Amino acid sequence: MPQKPIVYDAPTPERPAASVEAIQGEILERLIYSVGKDPIVARPHDWLAATILAVRDRVMDLWMESSRETWRTSNKRVYYLSLEFLIGRLMRDAMSNVGLIEPVRDALRNLNVDLGDLINLEPDAALGNGGLGRLAACFLESMSSVKIPAYGYGIRYVHGLFRQEMSEGWQVELPEEWLAHGNPWEFERRESAYEIGFGGHVEPVTDPDGTVRQEWRPNDHLLAVAFDTPIVGWRGARVNTLRLWSAQPIDPILLDKFNSGDHIGALEESARAEAITRVLYPADSTAAGQELRLRQEFFFSSASLQDIVRRHLQQYGDLGSLPDKVAIQLNDTHPAISIAELMRILVDDNGLKWADAWKLTRGTFGYTNHTLLPEALESWPVALLERLLPRHMQIIYQINADVLAEARQRAKFNDGQIASVSLIDEAGGRRVRMGQLAFVGSHSINGVSALHTELMKQTVFSDLHKLYPDRINNKTNGITPRRWLMQCNPGLTKLIGDRIGQGFLDDIDLLQGLKAHAEDPGFQEQFAGVKKANKQRLAKLIKDRTNITVSPDALFDVQIKRIHEYKRQLLNVIQAVAAYDEIRAHPERDYVPRVKIFAGKAAPGYWNAKLIIKLINDVAKVINHDPAVRGLLKVVFLPNYNVSLAEVIVPAADLSEQISTAGMEASGTGNMKFMANGAITIGTMDGANVEMHKEVGADNIVIFGLSTAEVNEQRAKGIAPAAAIEASPRLKEALDSIASGVFSPDDPNRYRDLIGGLRDHDWFMVARDFDAYVAAQAEVDALWNDKKRWNAIAIRNTASVGFFSSDRTIRQYAKEIWGVTATPA
Ligand code: 26W
C-alpha cells in the first residue's frame, strides 16, 4: 500500500479557550473515558488522575508545537544527563505555568471536589537525593521557560528516595511508592527502546575494505524503554521532554525453563533486568562503589546516547555536525561513562577515525562538578570495568594514553602531575577516576558557585586546569522562582504584584523595585502579615505531624537539608542546648521566643548523620517538656523531608540556617529559596552564600565563622579544638551535658563518641565556630527585637533574589557552554 507522506505541519484540532465550563467538561470526559469511573463513585485518586489528564491534554498541544519547531528550525538541542531529577509534584506547577489554576479550581468546585485536596494527594516524584537532583528539576523548568530545545535524560526508578519515619527518635527507612496509583503524566514509548549490553568480549573485525575495527560482543542484554513526561515552561513558553529509562528483559519469560517446571528460574532474567531501575541509591555524598550502581550509570548513559545519535542521524544524516547540533551536559560524573560510549558509537559503530571522534566528543560534552568531598568523587575498579564494559575500558586506556602523552610533551609535566591528571588511580588497587574522564572528555567544566569554582581550580583539578586552562568556568546555581515563590507563596506573590506590578512574574530582576518600599510601614505590615499566615499554616502542620505546639509569634529558625556533618546540624543543636542552659540559669533575662525547626534525611549507612537526627529528637524531648523553658524555646524535627514539605516550610521561615564549614558546600540552593521568601540568612562564607552576601549587602545577612582559608590553615597545622572549648564555658557545658547523657538517660553513652570527635579533631570546626555562631544568633535576636529593621531586611532579601533565578543560570549555560539561543532576559 502506498504510504501517505507525513505532514509535520498539520494543525492540531482547535481546542476551546480554557473556560471553567470547557475544563469541567474535559475533566469529566477524562474521568469517564480514561479513568473509567462514574462521577458518582469516583474516589479522590480518580479525580486526581482525571484532572492531571485534562491538564496534560492542554499541555500536549504546546508540546507538539515545541517539537515541530525544533525540527523545523534545526536549532541545536541540549541534553541534560542526570541520574537524579528531584521533581516533587507536577500538577500545580503545570497548571500554574499555563494559567489553569483558577479555571481548574472553579471547575472542580462545581464538581464538588477541592483542588487543594487533590494537589496534596499527588505523590512527589522523588527521583533524587538532594541539591543535585533538585537543581536538575529547576533547570528543566527554566530551559522550557527560556525556550531552549532541551531533553532531560534519567532513570525511571520504581522506588524514589526512601520514606523516612521516626521510631523513638531514630530514622527508619521505608520504601517509597510513587507509582502505586499509576503515573498519569508519563507516556510509555515502546517504539523508543534500545538494547543495552554488559560483559562479554571485544573482537577485532576486518571490514571488506581491509580496515580493522573493534567490536564489542556483550553476553548480557536488556532493553531500555523510554517514558516521557512533558515539562512546561512559564506561560507555556515551550514544553520540553523528560525522558526516563526503564529496564526490561528482552524475553519477559524463559518459556523453556517454565515448561520444564523451573517457574522461578523462568523469571530470573526478568528480575535481573528490572533490578537496574528498581531503586534510587540513597547516598548523596559517598560513592557507593557497587556494581549495580555502575550498571545504572551505563544503562542510562548508553540508552540516552543511542537515542541522541539516532535522532541526529535521522535529521542530519551524518555525525560530523554533532557538536553544532547537540550539547550534552553531564550532571556530575554519574553519566561520565557516556564519553567512552559516544567514542565507541563513533569509532566502532560508525567507522570514524579516533582523532575525529575525539574532537566531536569533546565538542559535544560539558561537565558540571557538584562536590569536592573526596569520598564523593567516583572511581571504579579497573577489574570491574573490564568485566562489565570491556570495550569502554580499552577506550579509557586509549584516551588516557593520549592525555598523558600531551601532558608530558606539551606541558612538560613531572611524574607527580602525570599521576594527578591520569584517568587511572594507581594507588591502592587500580581505579578509573570518573572526574578525570569527565574533565578530559569535555570542552567545559563548571563549578556551581564562584567560591566552589575557584576551589576546583586549586584542588581536585589543579593540574588538569594547568593542562587545559580555558575549560573551567563558573555557573552559579539558581532556583526556579515559579515553584519557589509564585506557587509555594501565593500570598507574597499577590502582595508583591499589588505593590510593584505584575512585571516581576516575567522579569524576576524587577523585584529590585521592592527596595524602595522596604522601609514603608504599611508595606512592612503587609509583608509580615503574609509571613504570619504562612507560619500559622506550618504551625498546624507541625502539630498534626509531631504533636508539638508552636507559636506563630516565635522566631522560626529553620535548617532543612540532607543531614551531613559538614552541613553542621550538630552546631545548630548544640547552640539549642546552650540556649536551654542559659534560659534555666538566667530566667530573669529577656529572650526571643524561638522555634528551631529541622528536617532532612540521612543516608542509611551514615551512622553519625543518623545519630544527629536522634540527638535532635532527644534534645527536643527534654527542652519541649521542661516548664522552666516557659515555651521560649522549642525544637522540632519534621520527618520525611521532601520537595512538597519544603514548599510549606520555606515560606514560613524567619531565619535560614546555611552554616556549613567554609569550603565544603559547593553552592547550596535552599539558601536561595529562603531568600526569595523573605527569610534572613545566618551563614558562613561558603558556597553561594558568598554571592548572596554580595547581592543583598552585608547589612542584610548575618555572616559568621572561619573562612575557607582559615579552615584550611587549622587543618594543615593540625590545630586541636581544645583551646576553643576551654575558652567557651557555654560550649564546654553543652558538650559535657550531651556527652554525659543528660539528653539520653536511657543510654548515657549514646553521644560520647560523637562529642568525642569534636573534642578530638573537630574536622568540621563545630567547636571552633561555636562562639562566633552564638554571637551571630545574638545579632539575630537583636534584629528581631527591632521589627522595623527585621522587616526591612526581609523585604530586601526578596528584592535581591533575581540573580539566583535558574533562568539566569540557564541563560549563562546556553550562551557560554552550549552555544544555543535562549529568550533574552
Ligand atoms: C556517588 C555518590 C554521590 C551522589 C551525589 C556523590 C555526590 C552526589 C552529589 C554531587 C551531592 C550533591 O547533591 N551536591 C550538591 O549539589 C548542589 C547542586 O549543585 C549544591 O547546591 C550543593 O552544595 C551540593 O552539595
PDB file of N, CA and C in Angstrom, residues 275-324:
ATOM      1  N   ALA A 275      15.939  -5.092  38.024  1.00  0.00           N
ATOM      2  CA  ALA A 275      16.640  -4.631  39.223  1.00  0.00           C
ATOM      3  C   ALA A 275      17.386  -3.322  38.941  1.00  0.00           C
ATOM      4  N   ILE A 276      17.820  -3.153  37.700  1.00  0.00           N
ATOM      5  CA  ILE A 276      18.655  -1.980  37.390  1.00  0.00           C
ATOM      6  C   ILE A 276      17.927  -0.661  37.633  1.00  0.00           C
ATOM      7  N   THR A 277      16.650  -0.609  37.338  1.00  0.00           N
ATOM      8  CA  THR A 277      15.933   0.657  37.536  1.00  0.00           C
ATOM      9  C   THR A 277      14.936   0.578  38.693  1.00  0.00           C
ATOM     10  N   ARG A 278      15.159  -0.368  39.589  1.00  0.00           N
ATOM     11  CA  ARG A 278      14.180  -0.517  40.661  1.00  0.00           C
ATOM     12  C   ARG A 278      14.297   0.581  41.713  1.00  0.00           C
ATOM     13  N   VAL A 279      15.522   0.929  42.117  1.00  0.00           N
ATOM     14  CA  VAL A 279      15.609   1.849  43.261  1.00  0.00           C
ATOM     15  C   VAL A 279      16.772   2.838  43.141  1.00  0.00           C
ATOM     16  N   LEU A 280      16.498   4.053  43.571  1.00  0.00           N
ATOM     17  CA  LEU A 280      17.491   5.127  43.609  1.00  0.00           C
ATOM     18  C   LEU A 280      18.485   4.877  44.741  1.00  0.00           C
ATOM     19  N   TYR A 281      19.772   5.022  44.471  1.00  0.00           N
ATOM     20  CA  TYR A 281      20.762   4.943  45.547  1.00  0.00           C
ATOM     21  C   TYR A 281      20.600   6.143  46.469  1.00  0.00           C
ATOM     22  N   PRO A 282      20.470   5.888  47.766  1.00  0.00           N
ATOM     23  CA  PRO A 282      20.098   6.970  48.688  1.00  0.00           C
ATOM     24  C   PRO A 282      21.262   7.735  49.303  1.00  0.00           C
ATOM     25  N   ALA A 283      22.491   7.548  48.791  1.00  0.00           N
ATOM     26  CA  ALA A 283      23.625   8.284  49.365  1.00  0.00           C
ATOM     27  C   ALA A 283      23.892   9.513  48.509  1.00  0.00           C
ATOM     28  N   ASP A 284      24.022  10.657  49.167  1.00  0.00           N
ATOM     29  CA  ASP A 284      24.201  11.881  48.396  1.00  0.00           C
ATOM     30  C   ASP A 284      25.613  12.420  48.533  1.00  0.00           C
ATOM     31  N   SER A 285      26.507  11.651  49.125  1.00  0.00           N
ATOM     32  CA  SER A 285      27.858  12.191  49.208  1.00  0.00           C
ATOM     33  C   SER A 285      28.943  11.132  49.235  1.00  0.00           C
ATOM     34  N   THR A 286      28.573   9.876  49.401  1.00  0.00           N
ATOM     35  CA  THR A 286      29.626   8.864  49.329  1.00  0.00           C
ATOM     36  C   THR A 286      29.354   7.944  48.158  1.00  0.00           C
ATOM     37  N   ALA A 287      30.374   7.751  47.340  1.00  0.00           N
ATOM     38  CA  ALA A 287      30.228   6.891  46.184  1.00  0.00           C
ATOM     39  C   ALA A 287      29.990   5.460  46.670  1.00  0.00           C
ATOM     40  N   ALA A 288      28.916   4.845  46.175  1.00  0.00           N
ATOM     41  CA  ALA A 288      28.513   3.534  46.691  1.00  0.00           C
ATOM     42  C   ALA A 288      29.515   2.451  46.302  1.00  0.00           C
ATOM     43  N   GLY A 289      30.072   2.559  45.098  1.00  0.00           N
ATOM     44  CA  GLY A 289      31.067   1.590  44.667  1.00  0.00           C
ATOM     45  C   GLY A 289      30.502   0.214  44.362  1.00  0.00           C
ATOM     46  N   GLN A 290      29.182   0.122  44.229  1.00  0.00           N
ATOM     47  CA  GLN A 290      28.595  -1.185  43.969  1.00  0.00           C
ATOM     48  C   GLN A 290      28.310  -1.383  42.487  1.00  0.00           C
ATOM     49  N   GLU A 291      28.398  -2.658  42.096  1.00  0.00           N
ATOM     50  CA  GLU A 291      28.236  -2.987  40.686  1.00  0.00           C
ATOM     51  C   GLU A 291      26.896  -2.516  40.118  1.00  0.00           C
ATOM     52  N   LEU A 292      25.835  -2.655  40.895  1.00  0.00           N
ATOM     53  CA  LEU A 292      24.521  -2.254  40.385  1.00  0.00           C
ATOM     54  C   LEU A 292      24.486  -0.764  40.047  1.00  0.00           C
ATOM     55  N   ARG A 293      25.176   0.028  40.836  1.00  0.00           N
ATOM     56  CA  ARG A 293      25.236   1.462  40.572  1.00  0.00           C
ATOM     57  C   ARG A 293      25.932   1.734  39.232  1.00  0.00           C
ATOM     58  N   LEU A 294      27.031   1.053  38.982  1.00  0.00           N
ATOM     59  CA  LEU A 294      27.725   1.226  37.697  1.00  0.00           C
ATOM     60  C   LEU A 294      26.823   0.773  36.550  1.00  0.00           C
ATOM     61  N   ARG A 295      26.081  -0.302  36.794  1.00  0.00           N
ATOM     62  CA  ARG A 295      25.140  -0.758  35.765  1.00  0.00           C
ATOM     63  C   ARG A 295      24.086   0.307  35.486  1.00  0.00           C
ATOM     64  N   GLN A 296      23.580   0.950  36.538  1.00  0.00           N
ATOM     65  CA  GLN A 296      22.613   2.044  36.341  1.00  0.00           C
ATOM     66  C   GLN A 296      23.236   3.149  35.490  1.00  0.00           C
ATOM     67  N   GLU A 297      24.458   3.500  35.835  1.00  0.00           N
ATOM     68  CA  GLU A 297      25.104   4.610  35.140  1.00  0.00           C
ATOM     69  C   GLU A 297      25.284   4.308  33.652  1.00  0.00           C
ATOM     70  N   PHE A 298      25.760   3.095  33.368  1.00  0.00           N
ATOM     71  CA  PHE A 298      25.971   2.780  31.956  1.00  0.00           C
ATOM     72  C   PHE A 298      24.647   2.598  31.222  1.00  0.00           C
ATOM     73  N   PHE A 299      23.700   1.945  31.899  1.00  0.00           N
ATOM     74  CA  PHE A 299      22.390   1.692  31.304  1.00  0.00           C
ATOM     75  C   PHE A 299      21.766   2.992  30.781  1.00  0.00           C
ATOM     76  N   PHE A 300      21.724   4.003  31.621  1.00  0.00           N
ATOM     77  CA  PHE A 300      21.025   5.218  31.183  1.00  0.00           C
ATOM     78  C   PHE A 300      21.895   6.069  30.260  1.00  0.00           C
ATOM     79  N   SER A 301      23.217   5.974  30.427  1.00  0.00           N
ATOM     80  CA  SER A 301      24.100   6.696  29.504  1.00  0.00           C
ATOM     81  C   SER A 301      23.979   6.124  28.098  1.00  0.00           C
ATOM     82  N   SER A 302      24.038   4.799  28.006  1.00  0.00           N
ATOM     83  CA  SER A 302      24.006   4.159  26.698  1.00  0.00           C
ATOM     84  C   SER A 302      22.670   4.393  26.000  1.00  0.00           C
ATOM     85  N   ALA A 303      21.573   4.221  26.738  1.00  0.00           N
ATOM     86  CA  ALA A 303      20.249   4.442  26.140  1.00  0.00           C
ATOM     87  C   ALA A 303      20.141   5.882  25.634  1.00  0.00           C
ATOM     88  N   SER A 304      20.603   6.838  26.436  1.00  0.00           N
ATOM     89  CA  SER A 304      20.489   8.246  26.060  1.00  0.00           C
ATOM     90  C   SER A 304      21.350   8.546  24.829  1.00  0.00           C
ATOM     91  N   LEU A 305      22.578   8.041  24.825  1.00  0.00           N
ATOM     92  CA  LEU A 305      23.472   8.289  23.692  1.00  0.00           C
ATOM     93  C   LEU A 305      22.928   7.673  22.411  1.00  0.00           C
ATOM     94  N   GLN A 306      22.405   6.454  22.512  1.00  0.00           N
ATOM     95  CA  GLN A 306      21.828   5.822  21.326  1.00  0.00           C
ATOM     96  C   GLN A 306      20.675   6.660  20.789  1.00  0.00           C
ATOM     97  N   ASP A 307      19.875   7.172  21.712  1.00  0.00           N
ATOM     98  CA  ASP A 307      18.711   7.973  21.331  1.00  0.00           C
ATOM     99  C   ASP A 307      19.148   9.288  20.667  1.00  0.00           C
ATOM    100  N   ILE A 308      20.148   9.907  21.246  1.00  0.00           N
ATOM    101  CA  ILE A 308      20.643  11.191  20.730  1.00  0.00           C
ATOM    102  C   ILE A 308      21.233  11.002  19.330  1.00  0.00           C
ATOM    103  N   VAL A 309      22.046   9.965  19.181  1.00  0.00           N
ATOM    104  CA  VAL A 309      22.693   9.728  17.888  1.00  0.00           C
ATOM    105  C   VAL A 309      21.652   9.360  16.823  1.00  0.00           C
ATOM    106  N   ARG A 310      20.680   8.526  17.219  1.00  0.00           N
ATOM    107  CA  ARG A 310      19.624   8.162  16.263  1.00  0.00           C
ATOM    108  C   ARG A 310      18.868   9.406  15.793  1.00  0.00           C
ATOM    109  N   ARG A 311      18.509  10.267  16.733  1.00  0.00           N
ATOM    110  CA  ARG A 311      17.748  11.467  16.377  1.00  0.00           C
ATOM    111  C   ARG A 311      18.583  12.381  15.481  1.00  0.00           C
ATOM    112  N   HIS A 312      19.856  12.491  15.797  1.00  0.00           N
ATOM    113  CA  HIS A 312      20.728  13.357  14.997  1.00  0.00           C
ATOM    114  C   HIS A 312      20.865  12.815  13.576  1.00  0.00           C
ATOM    115  N   LEU A 313      21.096  11.510  13.459  1.00  0.00           N
ATOM    116  CA  LEU A 313      21.253  10.918  12.126  1.00  0.00           C
ATOM    117  C   LEU A 313      19.964  11.049  11.322  1.00  0.00           C
ATOM    118  N   GLN A 314      18.840  10.876  12.015  1.00  0.00           N
ATOM    119  CA  GLN A 314      17.550  10.975  11.337  1.00  0.00           C
ATOM    120  C   GLN A 314      17.360  12.368  10.740  1.00  0.00           C
ATOM    121  N   GLN A 315      17.792  13.388  11.477  1.00  0.00           N
ATOM    122  CA  GLN A 315      17.579  14.743  10.966  1.00  0.00           C
ATOM    123  C   GLN A 315      18.697  15.217  10.046  1.00  0.00           C
ATOM    124  N   TYR A 316      19.950  14.851  10.358  1.00  0.00           N
ATOM    125  CA  TYR A 316      21.059  15.453   9.621  1.00  0.00           C
ATOM    126  C   TYR A 316      21.846  14.466   8.767  1.00  0.00           C
ATOM    127  N   GLY A 317      21.674  13.167   9.042  1.00  0.00           N
ATOM    128  CA  GLY A 317      22.288  12.163   8.181  1.00  0.00           C
ATOM    129  C   GLY A 317      23.771  11.932   8.365  1.00  0.00           C
ATOM    130  N   ASP A 318      24.486  12.806   9.095  1.00  0.00           N
ATOM    131  CA  ASP A 318      25.890  12.484   9.343  1.00  0.00           C
ATOM    132  C   ASP A 318      26.322  13.013  10.698  1.00  0.00           C
ATOM    133  N   LEU A 319      27.379  12.422  11.226  1.00  0.00           N
ATOM    134  CA  LEU A 319      27.745  12.716  12.614  1.00  0.00           C
ATOM    135  C   LEU A 319      28.761  13.852  12.743  1.00  0.00           C
ATOM    136  N   GLY A 320      29.274  14.324  11.622  1.00  0.00           N
ATOM    137  CA  GLY A 320      30.277  15.390  11.665  1.00  0.00           C
ATOM    138  C   GLY A 320      29.734  16.675  12.269  1.00  0.00           C
ATOM    139  N   SER A 321      28.413  16.853  12.213  1.00  0.00           N
ATOM    140  CA  SER A 321      27.823  18.093  12.730  1.00  0.00           C
ATOM    141  C   SER A 321      27.368  17.954  14.174  1.00  0.00           C
ATOM    142  N   LEU A 322      27.744  16.867  14.826  1.00  0.00           N
ATOM    143  CA  LEU A 322      27.232  16.614  16.184  1.00  0.00           C
ATOM    144  C   LEU A 322      27.419  17.808  17.140  1.00  0.00           C
ATOM    145  N   PRO A 323      28.629  18.346  17.275  1.00  0.00           N
ATOM    146  CA  PRO A 323      28.785  19.451  18.246  1.00  0.00           C
ATOM    147  C   PRO A 323      28.055  20.730  17.832  1.00  0.00           C
ATOM    148  N   ASP A 324      27.694  20.845  16.555  1.00  0.00           N
ATOM    149  CA  ASP A 324      26.954  22.037  16.127  1.00  0.00           C
ATOM    150  C   ASP A 324      25.477  21.930  16.469  1.00  0.00           C
TER     151      ASP A 324
END
